[in-house]
Every structure is written in structure tokens, then in C-alpha cells.
Short mmCIF file of C-alpha atoms in Angstrom, two decimals:
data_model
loop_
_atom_site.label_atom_id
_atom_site.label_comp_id
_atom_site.label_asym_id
_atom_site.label_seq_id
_atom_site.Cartn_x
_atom_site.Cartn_y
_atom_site.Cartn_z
CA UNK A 1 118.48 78.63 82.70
CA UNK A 2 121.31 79.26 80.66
CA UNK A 3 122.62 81.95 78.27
CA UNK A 4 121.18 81.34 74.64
CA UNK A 5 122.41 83.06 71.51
CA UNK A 6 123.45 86.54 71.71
CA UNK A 7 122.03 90.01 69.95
CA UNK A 8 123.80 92.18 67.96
CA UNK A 9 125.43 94.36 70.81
CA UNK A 10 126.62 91.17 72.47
CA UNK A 11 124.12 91.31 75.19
CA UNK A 12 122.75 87.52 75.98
CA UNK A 13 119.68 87.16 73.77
CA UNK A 14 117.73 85.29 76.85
CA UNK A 15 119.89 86.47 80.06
CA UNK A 16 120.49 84.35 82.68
CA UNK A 17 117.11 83.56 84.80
CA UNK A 18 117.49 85.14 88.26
CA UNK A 19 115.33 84.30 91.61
CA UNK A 20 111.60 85.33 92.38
CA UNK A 21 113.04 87.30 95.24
CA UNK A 22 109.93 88.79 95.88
CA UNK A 23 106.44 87.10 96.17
CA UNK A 24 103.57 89.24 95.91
CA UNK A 25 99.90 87.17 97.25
CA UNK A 26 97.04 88.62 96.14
CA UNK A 27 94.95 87.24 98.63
CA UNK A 28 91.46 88.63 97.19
CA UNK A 29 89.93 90.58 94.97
CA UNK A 30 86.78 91.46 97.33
CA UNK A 31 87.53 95.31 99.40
CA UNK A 32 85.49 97.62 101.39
CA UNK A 33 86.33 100.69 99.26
CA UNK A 34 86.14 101.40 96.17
CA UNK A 35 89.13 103.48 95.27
CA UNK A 36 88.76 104.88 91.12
CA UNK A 37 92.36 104.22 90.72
CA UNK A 38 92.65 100.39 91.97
CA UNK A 39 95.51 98.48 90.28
CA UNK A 40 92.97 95.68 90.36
CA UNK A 41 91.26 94.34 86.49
CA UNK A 42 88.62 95.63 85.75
CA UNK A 43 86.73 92.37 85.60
CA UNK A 44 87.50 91.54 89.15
CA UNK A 45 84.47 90.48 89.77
CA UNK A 46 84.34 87.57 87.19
CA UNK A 47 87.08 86.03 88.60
CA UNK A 48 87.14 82.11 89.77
CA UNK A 49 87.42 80.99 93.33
CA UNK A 50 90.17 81.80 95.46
CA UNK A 51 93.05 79.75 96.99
CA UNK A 52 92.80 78.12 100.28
CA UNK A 53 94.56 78.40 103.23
CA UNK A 54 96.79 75.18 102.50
CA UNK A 55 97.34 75.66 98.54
CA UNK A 56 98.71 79.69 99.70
CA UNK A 57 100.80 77.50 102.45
CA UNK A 58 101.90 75.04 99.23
CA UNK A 59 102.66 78.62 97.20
CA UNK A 60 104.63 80.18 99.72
CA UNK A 61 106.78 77.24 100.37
CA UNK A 62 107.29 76.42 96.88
CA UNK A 63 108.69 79.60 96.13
CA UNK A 64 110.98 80.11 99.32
CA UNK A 65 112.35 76.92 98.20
CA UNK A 66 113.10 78.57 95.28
CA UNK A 67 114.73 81.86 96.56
CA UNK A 68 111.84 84.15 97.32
CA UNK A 69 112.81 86.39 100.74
CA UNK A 70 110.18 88.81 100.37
CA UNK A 71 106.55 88.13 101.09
CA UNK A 72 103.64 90.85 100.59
CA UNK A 73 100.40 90.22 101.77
CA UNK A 74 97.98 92.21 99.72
CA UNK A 75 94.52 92.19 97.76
CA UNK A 76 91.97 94.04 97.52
CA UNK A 77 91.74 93.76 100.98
CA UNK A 78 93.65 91.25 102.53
CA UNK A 79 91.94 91.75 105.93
CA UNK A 80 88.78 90.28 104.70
CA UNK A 81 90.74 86.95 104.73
CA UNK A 82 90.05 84.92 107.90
CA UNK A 83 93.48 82.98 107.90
CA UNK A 84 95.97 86.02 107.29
CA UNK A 85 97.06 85.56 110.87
CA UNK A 86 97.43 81.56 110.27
CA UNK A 87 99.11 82.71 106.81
CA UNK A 88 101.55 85.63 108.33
CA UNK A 89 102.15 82.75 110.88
CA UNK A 90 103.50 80.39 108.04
CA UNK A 91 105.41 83.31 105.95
CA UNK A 92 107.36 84.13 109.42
CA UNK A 93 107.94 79.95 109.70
CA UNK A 94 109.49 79.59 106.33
CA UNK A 95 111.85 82.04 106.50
CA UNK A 96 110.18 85.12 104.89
CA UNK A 97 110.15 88.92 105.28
CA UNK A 98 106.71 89.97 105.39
CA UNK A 99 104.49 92.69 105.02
CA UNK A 100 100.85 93.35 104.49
CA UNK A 101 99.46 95.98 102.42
CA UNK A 102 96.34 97.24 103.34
CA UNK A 103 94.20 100.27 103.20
CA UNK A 104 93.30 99.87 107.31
CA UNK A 105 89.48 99.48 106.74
CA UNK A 106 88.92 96.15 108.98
CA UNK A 107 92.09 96.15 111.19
CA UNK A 108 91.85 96.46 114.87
CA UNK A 109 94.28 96.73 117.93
CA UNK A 110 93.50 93.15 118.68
CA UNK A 111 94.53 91.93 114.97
CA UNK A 112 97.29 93.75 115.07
CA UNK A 113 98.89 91.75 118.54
CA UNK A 114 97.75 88.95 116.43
CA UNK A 115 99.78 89.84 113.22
CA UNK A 116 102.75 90.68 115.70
CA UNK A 117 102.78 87.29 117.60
CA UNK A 118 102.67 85.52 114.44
CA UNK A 119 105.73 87.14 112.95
CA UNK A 120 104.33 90.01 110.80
CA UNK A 121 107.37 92.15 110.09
CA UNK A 122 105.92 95.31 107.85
CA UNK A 123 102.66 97.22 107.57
CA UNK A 124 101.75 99.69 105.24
CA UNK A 125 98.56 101.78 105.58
CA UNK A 126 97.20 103.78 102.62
CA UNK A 127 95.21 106.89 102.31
CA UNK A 128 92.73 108.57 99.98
CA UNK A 129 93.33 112.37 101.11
CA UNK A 130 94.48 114.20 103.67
CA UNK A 131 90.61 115.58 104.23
CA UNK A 132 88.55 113.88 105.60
CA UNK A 133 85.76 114.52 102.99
CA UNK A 134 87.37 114.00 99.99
CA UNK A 135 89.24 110.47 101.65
CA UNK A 136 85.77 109.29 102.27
CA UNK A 137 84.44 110.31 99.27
CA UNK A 138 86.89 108.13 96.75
CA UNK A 139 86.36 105.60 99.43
CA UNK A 140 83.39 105.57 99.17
CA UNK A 141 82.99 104.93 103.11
CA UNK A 142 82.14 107.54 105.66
CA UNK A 143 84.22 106.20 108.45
CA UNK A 144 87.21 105.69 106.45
CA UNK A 145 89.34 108.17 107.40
CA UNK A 146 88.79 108.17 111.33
CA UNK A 147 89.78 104.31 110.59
CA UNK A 148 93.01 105.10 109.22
CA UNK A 149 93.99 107.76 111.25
CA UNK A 150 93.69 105.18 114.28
CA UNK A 151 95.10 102.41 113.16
CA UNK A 152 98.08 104.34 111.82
CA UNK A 153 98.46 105.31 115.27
CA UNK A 154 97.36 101.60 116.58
CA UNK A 155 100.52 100.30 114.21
CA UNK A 156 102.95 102.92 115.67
CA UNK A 157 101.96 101.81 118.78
CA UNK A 158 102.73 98.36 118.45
CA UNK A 159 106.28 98.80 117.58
CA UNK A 160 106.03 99.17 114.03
CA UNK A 161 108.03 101.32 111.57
CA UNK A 162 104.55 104.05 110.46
CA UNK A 163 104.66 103.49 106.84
CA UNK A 164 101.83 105.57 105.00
CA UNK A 165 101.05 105.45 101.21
CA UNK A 166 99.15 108.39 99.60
CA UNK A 167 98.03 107.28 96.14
CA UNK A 168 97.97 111.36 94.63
CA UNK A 169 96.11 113.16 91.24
CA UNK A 170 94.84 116.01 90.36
CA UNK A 171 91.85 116.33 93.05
CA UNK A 172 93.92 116.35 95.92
CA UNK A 173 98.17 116.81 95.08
CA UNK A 174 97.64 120.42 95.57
CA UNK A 175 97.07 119.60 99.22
CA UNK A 176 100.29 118.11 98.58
CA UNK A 177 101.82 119.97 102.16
CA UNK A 178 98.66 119.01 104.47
CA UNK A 179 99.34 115.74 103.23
CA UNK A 180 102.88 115.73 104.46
CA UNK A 181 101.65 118.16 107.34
CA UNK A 182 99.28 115.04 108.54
CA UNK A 183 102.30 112.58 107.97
CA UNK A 184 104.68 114.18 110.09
CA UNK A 185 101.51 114.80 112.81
CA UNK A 186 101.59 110.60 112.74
CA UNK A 187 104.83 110.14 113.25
CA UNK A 188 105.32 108.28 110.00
CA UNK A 189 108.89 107.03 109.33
CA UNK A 190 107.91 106.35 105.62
CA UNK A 191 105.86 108.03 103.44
CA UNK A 192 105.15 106.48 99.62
CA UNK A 193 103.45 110.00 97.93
CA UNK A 194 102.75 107.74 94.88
CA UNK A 195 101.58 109.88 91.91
CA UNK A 196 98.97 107.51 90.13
CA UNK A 197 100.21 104.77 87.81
CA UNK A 198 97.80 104.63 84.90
CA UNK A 199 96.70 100.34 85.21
CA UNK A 200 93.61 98.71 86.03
CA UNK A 201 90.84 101.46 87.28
CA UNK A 202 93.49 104.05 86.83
CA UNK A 203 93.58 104.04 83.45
CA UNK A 204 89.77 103.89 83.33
CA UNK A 205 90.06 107.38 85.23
CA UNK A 206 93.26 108.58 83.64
CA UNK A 207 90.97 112.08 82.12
CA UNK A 208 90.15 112.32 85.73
CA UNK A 209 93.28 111.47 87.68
CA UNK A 210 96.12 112.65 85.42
CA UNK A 211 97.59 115.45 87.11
CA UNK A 212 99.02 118.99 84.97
CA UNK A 213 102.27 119.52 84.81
CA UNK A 214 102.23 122.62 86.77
CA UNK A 215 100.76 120.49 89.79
CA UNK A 216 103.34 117.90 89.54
CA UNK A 217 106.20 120.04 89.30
CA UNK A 218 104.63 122.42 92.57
CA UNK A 219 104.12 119.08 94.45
CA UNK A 220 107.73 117.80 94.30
CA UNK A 221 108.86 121.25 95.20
CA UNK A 222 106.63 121.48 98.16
CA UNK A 223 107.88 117.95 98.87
CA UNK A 224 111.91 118.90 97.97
CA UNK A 225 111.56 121.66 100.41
CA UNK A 226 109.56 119.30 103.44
CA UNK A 227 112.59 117.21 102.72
CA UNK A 228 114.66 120.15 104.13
CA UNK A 229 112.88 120.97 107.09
CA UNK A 230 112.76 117.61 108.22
CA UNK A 231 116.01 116.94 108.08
CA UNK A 232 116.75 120.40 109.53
CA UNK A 233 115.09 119.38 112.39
CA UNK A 234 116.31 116.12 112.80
CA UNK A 235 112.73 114.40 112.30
CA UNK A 236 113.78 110.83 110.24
CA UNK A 237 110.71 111.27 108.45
CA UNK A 238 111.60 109.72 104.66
CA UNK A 239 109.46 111.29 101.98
CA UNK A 240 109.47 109.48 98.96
CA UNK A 241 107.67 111.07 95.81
CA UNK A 242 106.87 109.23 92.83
CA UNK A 243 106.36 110.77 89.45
CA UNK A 244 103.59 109.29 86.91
CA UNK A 245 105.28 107.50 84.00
CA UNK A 246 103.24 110.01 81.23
CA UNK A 247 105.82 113.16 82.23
CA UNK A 248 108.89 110.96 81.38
CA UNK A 249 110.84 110.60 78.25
CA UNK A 250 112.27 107.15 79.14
CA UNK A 251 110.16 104.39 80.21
CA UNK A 252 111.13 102.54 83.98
CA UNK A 253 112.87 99.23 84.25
CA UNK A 254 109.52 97.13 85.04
CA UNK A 255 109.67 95.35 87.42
CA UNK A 256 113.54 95.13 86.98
CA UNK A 257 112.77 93.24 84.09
CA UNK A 258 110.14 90.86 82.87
CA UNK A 259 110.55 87.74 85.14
CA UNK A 260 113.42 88.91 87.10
CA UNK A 261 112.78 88.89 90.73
CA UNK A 262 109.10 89.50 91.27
CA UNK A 263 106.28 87.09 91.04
CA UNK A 264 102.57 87.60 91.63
CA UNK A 265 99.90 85.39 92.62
CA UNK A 266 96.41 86.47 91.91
CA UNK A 267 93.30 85.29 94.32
CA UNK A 268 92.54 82.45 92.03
CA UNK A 269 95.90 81.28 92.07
CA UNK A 270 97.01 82.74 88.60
CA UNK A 271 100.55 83.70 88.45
CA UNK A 272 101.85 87.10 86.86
CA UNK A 273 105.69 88.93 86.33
CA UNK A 274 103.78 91.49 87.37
CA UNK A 275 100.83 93.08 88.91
CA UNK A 276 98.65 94.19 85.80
CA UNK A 277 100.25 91.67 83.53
CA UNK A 278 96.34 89.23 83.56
CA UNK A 279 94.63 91.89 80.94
CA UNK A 280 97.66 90.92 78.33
CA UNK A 281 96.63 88.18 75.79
CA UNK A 282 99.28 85.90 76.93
CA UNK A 283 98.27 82.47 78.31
CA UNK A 284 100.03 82.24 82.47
CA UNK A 285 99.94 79.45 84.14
CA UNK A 286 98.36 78.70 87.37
CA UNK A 287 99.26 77.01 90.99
CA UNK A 288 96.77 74.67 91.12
CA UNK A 289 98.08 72.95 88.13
CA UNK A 290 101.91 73.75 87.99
CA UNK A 291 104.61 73.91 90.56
CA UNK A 292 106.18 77.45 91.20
CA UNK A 293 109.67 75.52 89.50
CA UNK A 294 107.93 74.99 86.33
CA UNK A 295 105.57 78.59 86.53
CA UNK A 296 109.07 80.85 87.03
CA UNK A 297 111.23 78.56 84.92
CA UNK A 298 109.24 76.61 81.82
CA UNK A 299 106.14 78.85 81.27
CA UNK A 300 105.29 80.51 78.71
CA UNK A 301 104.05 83.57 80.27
CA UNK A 302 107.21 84.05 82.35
CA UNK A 303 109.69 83.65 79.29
CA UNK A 304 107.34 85.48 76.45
CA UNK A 305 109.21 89.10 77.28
CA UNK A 306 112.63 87.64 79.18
CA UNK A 307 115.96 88.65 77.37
CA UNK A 308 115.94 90.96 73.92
CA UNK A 309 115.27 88.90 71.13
CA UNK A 310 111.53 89.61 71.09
CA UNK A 311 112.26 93.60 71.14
CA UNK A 312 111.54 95.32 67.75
CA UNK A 313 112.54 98.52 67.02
CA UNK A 314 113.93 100.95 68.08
CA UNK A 315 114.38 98.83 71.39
CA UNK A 316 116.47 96.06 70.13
CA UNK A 317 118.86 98.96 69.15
CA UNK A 318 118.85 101.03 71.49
CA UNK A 319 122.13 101.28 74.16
CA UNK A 320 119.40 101.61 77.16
CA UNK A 321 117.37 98.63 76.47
CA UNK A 322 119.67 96.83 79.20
CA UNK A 323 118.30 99.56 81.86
CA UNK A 324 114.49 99.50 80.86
CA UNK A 325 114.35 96.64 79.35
CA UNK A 326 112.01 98.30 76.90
CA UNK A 327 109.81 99.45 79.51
CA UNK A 328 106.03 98.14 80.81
CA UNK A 329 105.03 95.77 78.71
CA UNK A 330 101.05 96.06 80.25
CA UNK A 331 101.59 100.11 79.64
CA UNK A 332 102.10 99.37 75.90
CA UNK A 333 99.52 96.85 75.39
CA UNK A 334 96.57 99.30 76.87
CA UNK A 335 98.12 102.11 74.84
CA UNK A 336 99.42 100.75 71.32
CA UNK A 337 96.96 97.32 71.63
CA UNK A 338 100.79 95.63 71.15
CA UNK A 339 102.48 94.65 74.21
CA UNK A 340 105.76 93.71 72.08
CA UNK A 341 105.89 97.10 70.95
CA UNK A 342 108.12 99.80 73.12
CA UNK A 343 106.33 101.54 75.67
CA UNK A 344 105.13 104.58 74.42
CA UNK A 345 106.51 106.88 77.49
CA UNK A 346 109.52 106.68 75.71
CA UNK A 347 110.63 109.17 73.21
CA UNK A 348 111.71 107.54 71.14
CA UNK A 349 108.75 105.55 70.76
CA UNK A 350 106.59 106.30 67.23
CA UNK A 351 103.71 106.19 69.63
CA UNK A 352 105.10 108.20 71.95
CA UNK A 353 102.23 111.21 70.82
CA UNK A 354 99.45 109.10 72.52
CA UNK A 355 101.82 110.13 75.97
CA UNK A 356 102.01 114.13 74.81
CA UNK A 357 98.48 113.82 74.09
CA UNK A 358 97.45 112.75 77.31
CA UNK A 359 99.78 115.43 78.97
CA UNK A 360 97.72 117.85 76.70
CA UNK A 361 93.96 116.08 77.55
CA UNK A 362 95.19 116.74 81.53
CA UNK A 363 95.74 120.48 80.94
CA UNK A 364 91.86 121.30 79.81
CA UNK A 365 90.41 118.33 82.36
CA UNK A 366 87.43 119.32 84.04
CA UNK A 367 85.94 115.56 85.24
CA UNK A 368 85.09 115.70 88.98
CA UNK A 369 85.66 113.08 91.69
CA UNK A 370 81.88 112.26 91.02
CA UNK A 371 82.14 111.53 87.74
CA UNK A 372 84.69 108.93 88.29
CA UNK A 373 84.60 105.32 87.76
CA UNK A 374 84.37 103.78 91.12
CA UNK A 375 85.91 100.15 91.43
CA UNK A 376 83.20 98.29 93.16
CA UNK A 377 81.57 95.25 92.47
CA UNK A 378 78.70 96.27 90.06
CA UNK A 379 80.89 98.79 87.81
CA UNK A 380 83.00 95.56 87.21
CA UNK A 381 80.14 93.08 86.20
CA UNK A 382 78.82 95.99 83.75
CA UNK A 383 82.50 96.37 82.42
CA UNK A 384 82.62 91.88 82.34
CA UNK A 385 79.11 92.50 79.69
CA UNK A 386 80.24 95.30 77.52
#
């Protein structure tokens, strides 16, 4: 697509389109657990029917045609699908890198031969909690944890790089060094420590989940000084720790930009920029009824926040707007009700109080992992009638 017009600092009004390098499928909504901070919508359960095995084969191909290298497998719970083998089998054929995302619940040593012989390349196996109790109990699934804990070592086993993800909050980041502790016990070679992102069930639970700042600031000492040791001792352990967007002052580059290089495909064959981009009020195409040429390229969806003509102030502006792009576009919609308007994390945002509010809400939280919203099935049909 090329260049058209320019803004007022000379940067192209509607850049260049680049390549959906990386091609997220969304396999299914349906899961086991019932995690309280699930990127999933809310209304999950309302949602229509979900691809087959050849239109995902039609998908994938489609968009490797196009450029796409990277392919994630993920869901809900991707396991649940009976062709994942058949469809890591036609990722590996068509040239992708792939990976499946997946919280363990449902794997087995004999599905994980069958993932290697078909060409998986990546897993990634998440946890709730280092404890055992308080894993299962925002599981919601009294075996969970013994689960995990052997297929992490199943996956290891196999040949795999260990590659944990610990979604942490305020019930269980000060156990920030057991966490790590049980890591380096696995043998993990990768460890995500993923403060929550406030999207989907998240930001149901944000009162619940949003750490203090004195917790966030302990747990990426704690982690700063693990660092250390580890590489003291010559363990190649990588520890990466991610900080919640509400204790910045600028926003992240989204995604790299709206429509950049990532592309999502929900179960029912909707396709996003993003992962949480379905709640916006913007009309996106779908597979079933548009190629992946005309979904990256021509939609609507895919061009409404591409380029810097659609910022308002301060972003169109602002000298940083070409590193955040004006930040997550889904983060200001559930915050200002305006997804055009700048995402409030930043500080220069005028609704950039709603963020130093919810810093202040976190420091006199007192909501307990049982008065959380579970995602499940029910809670999202009551949420589809209110």
C-alpha cells in the first residue's frame, strides 16, 4: 500500500503497510480453567461456531503466502482441539515457525511425540502460582498444578527449550522468589513473569489483581538480583519480567503498531490487529467471507488506526507518536469509552487520572481470590444478559 499524504512533522500520514509476520490462531474459546484474568471477551460464550480443520488449513496458507513466519497455536485451550496435531502438521508443511500456547491441562507424553513428529517447534506452559493451593484455586481445578509440574518436565524431556509463563498480581507476586525458586527447580530456559495486562477478565478483576507499587517494585528487585545469581552460576536461565502498563508514564508500542506485523484469528474465524481488539465498536472482517489479502490490506478494521492522521491531540503532536504509536487502542476504549483518544497510561494524556486513580484504588484493595470473577462459561452468559 503506498505512502499517502503526509502530517505536519513529515511523517507519512498512512505509512507504508508491512507483513502479518506473525499469525496468532485462536483455536477456541472453550478451557478447562477458569483463570480471573483471561485475555479472552467476556462474552466468550456467545460466540458463533468455530473454524474447521480445512478453513484453519485455508487461513494458514493464505497468510504464509502473504509473509506470515510465525504461527501460535493458542485459545482458550487449544488442546481441546482434536486436529492440533493434523494442524501443527500443516503449519510445519507450509513453512511456519510454530508454537502452542497452552496452560498444560490436557497434554500428555503421548501428545507431545505427536506434536514433535508433526513439526511443533515451541511450547509454552503457563502457571497460576507457585503453590499448589492458590494455582488450583484461580484454576479452579484441583489437579492443576501436579499437571503442570509434569508436563513441564514431560516437554523438557522431549527436547524442548522449558518455557514457563507466570501470569503475576497482587495474591501471589510476593512469592515472587519461590516462583523463580520453582523455575530454576524445572530447568526452565525461559521464564515470561508477566505482571497482569488489564483486558478481557483482567480488567473485570483489575480491584483484585492490580498489584501496589511497593510489590511491583520488591518483585523486580527480587527478580534483578535472581538475574545475578543465575548468571553467577552459569545457569542460562532467562528471566524476563514484565511491568503492568498502569505504573508507566508512556504508553507501549501495541502491537508495534496497529496492523503492522501481527494478525489474530479468533475461533469463529474473526480477524483482529490484535488480541482484545473484538470488544471495540469497529466492524472486522472475517475468513469465511474475505481472503487474508483483502482482511490485512482493504479492511476497514485493519486500516481504521494505521498511520497518524486519525490521532487527535496531544498524539498527533507529539515527537513519540512514531514509537507508541499512541499506545493501545483497546486500553483507551475500556478506559475513556474512545478508542481514538490517547491511551490514558500516558502522561500526557487528560485522562491520564483514571491511571493514578487506579494506582491509588490498588493501595487500599482488600478483594480476595474468592471474590474474583472467574472466567467460566456461566459468568460469561450472565455478563452476554446484563
Amino acid at each position: 500500500m503506498p505512502n499517502t499524504g503526509s502530517s505536519s512533522n513529515n511523517l507519512p500520514a498512512t505509512p507504508e503497510v508491512g507483513l502479518p509476520l506473525w499469525l496468532l490462531a485462536e483455536l477456541t474459546y472453550r478451557c478447562p480453567l477458569q483463570c480471573p484474568y483471561c485475555s479472552n471477551p467476556l462474552d466468550f460464550a456467545a460466540q458463533g461456531q468455530e473454524l474447521s480443520t480445512e478453513q484453519w488449513f485455508r487461513v494458514m496458507a493464505e497468510a504464509r503466502e502473504m509473509g506470515a513466519a510465525q504461527l501460535g497455536f493458542s485459545g482458550g485451550e487449544p488442546l481441546v482441539r482434536q486436529d492440533l496435531a493434523e494442524l501443527i502438521g500443516e503449519g510445519r508443511r507450509l513453512g511456519y515457525y510454530t508454537n502452542l500456547i497452552t496452560s498444560g491441562i490436557g497434554l500428555t507424553e503421548q501428545k507431545i511425540a505427536a506434536f514433535k513428529e508433526a513439526g511443533l517447534d515451541h511450547i509454552q506452559i503457563s502457571f497460576q502460582a507457585s503453590d499448589e493451593q492458590v494455582n488450583n484455586l484461580l484454576a479452579g481445578s484441583k489437579k492443576a498444578f501436579a499437571q503442570k509440574l509434569d508436563m513441564a518436565r514431560a516437554v523438557k524431556a522431549h527436547g524442548y527449550p522449558m518455557v514457563l509463563n507466570f501470569v503475576t498480581h497482587r495474591h501471589n507476586i510476593d512469592k515472587i522468589d519461590r516462583i523463580i525458586e520453582l523455575c530454576v527447580a524445572l530447568e526452565a530456559d525461559f521464564v515470561e513473569l508477566a505482571t497482569c495486562q488489564f483486558y478481557g477478565w483482567a480488567h473485570l478483576n483489575r480491584v483484585g489483581l492490580l498489584p501496589t507499587r511497593a510489590q511491583l517494585e520488591r518483585a523486580e528487585r527480587i527478580t534483578n538480583e535472581y538475574r545475578a545469581k543465575l548468571q553467577a552460576a552459569g545457569n542460562p536461565c532467562k528471566l524476563i519480567f514484565v511491568t503492568p502498563d498502569y505504573y508507566e508514564e508512556r504508553p507501549k508500542a501495541c502491537m508495534n503498531g496497529w496492523g503492522s506485523v501481527f494478525l489474530t484469528v479468533t475461533p469463529d474465524g474473526t480477524a483482529l490487529p490484535c488480541h482484545g481488539a473484538r470488544q471495540l465498536p469497529v466492524q472486522f472482517p472475517n475468513v469465511r467471507e474475505h481472503s487474508m489479502q483483502h482482511i490485512w490490506y482493504d479492511s476497514f478494521g485493519f486500516n481504521r488506526f494505521r498511520g497518524y492522521d486519525w490521532m487527535p491531540e496531544p498524539c498527533r503532536s507529539c515527537d513519540e507518536k512514531e514509537k507508541d504509536f499512541g499506545g493501545c487502542r483497546c486500553q483507551a476504549f475500556m478506559l475513556t469509552g474512545d478508542a481514538s483518544n490517547a491511551d490514558p497510561v500516558c502522561a500526557k494524556s487528560a485522562e491520564h487520572g483514571i491511571i493514578l486513580k487506579a494506582r491509588e484504588d490498588a493501595e487500599h484493595a482488600h478483594q480476595t481470590i474468592d471474590e474474583l470473577t472467574f472466567r467460566n462459561e456461566r459468568n460469561s452468559r450472565v455478563i452476554v444478559r446484563s
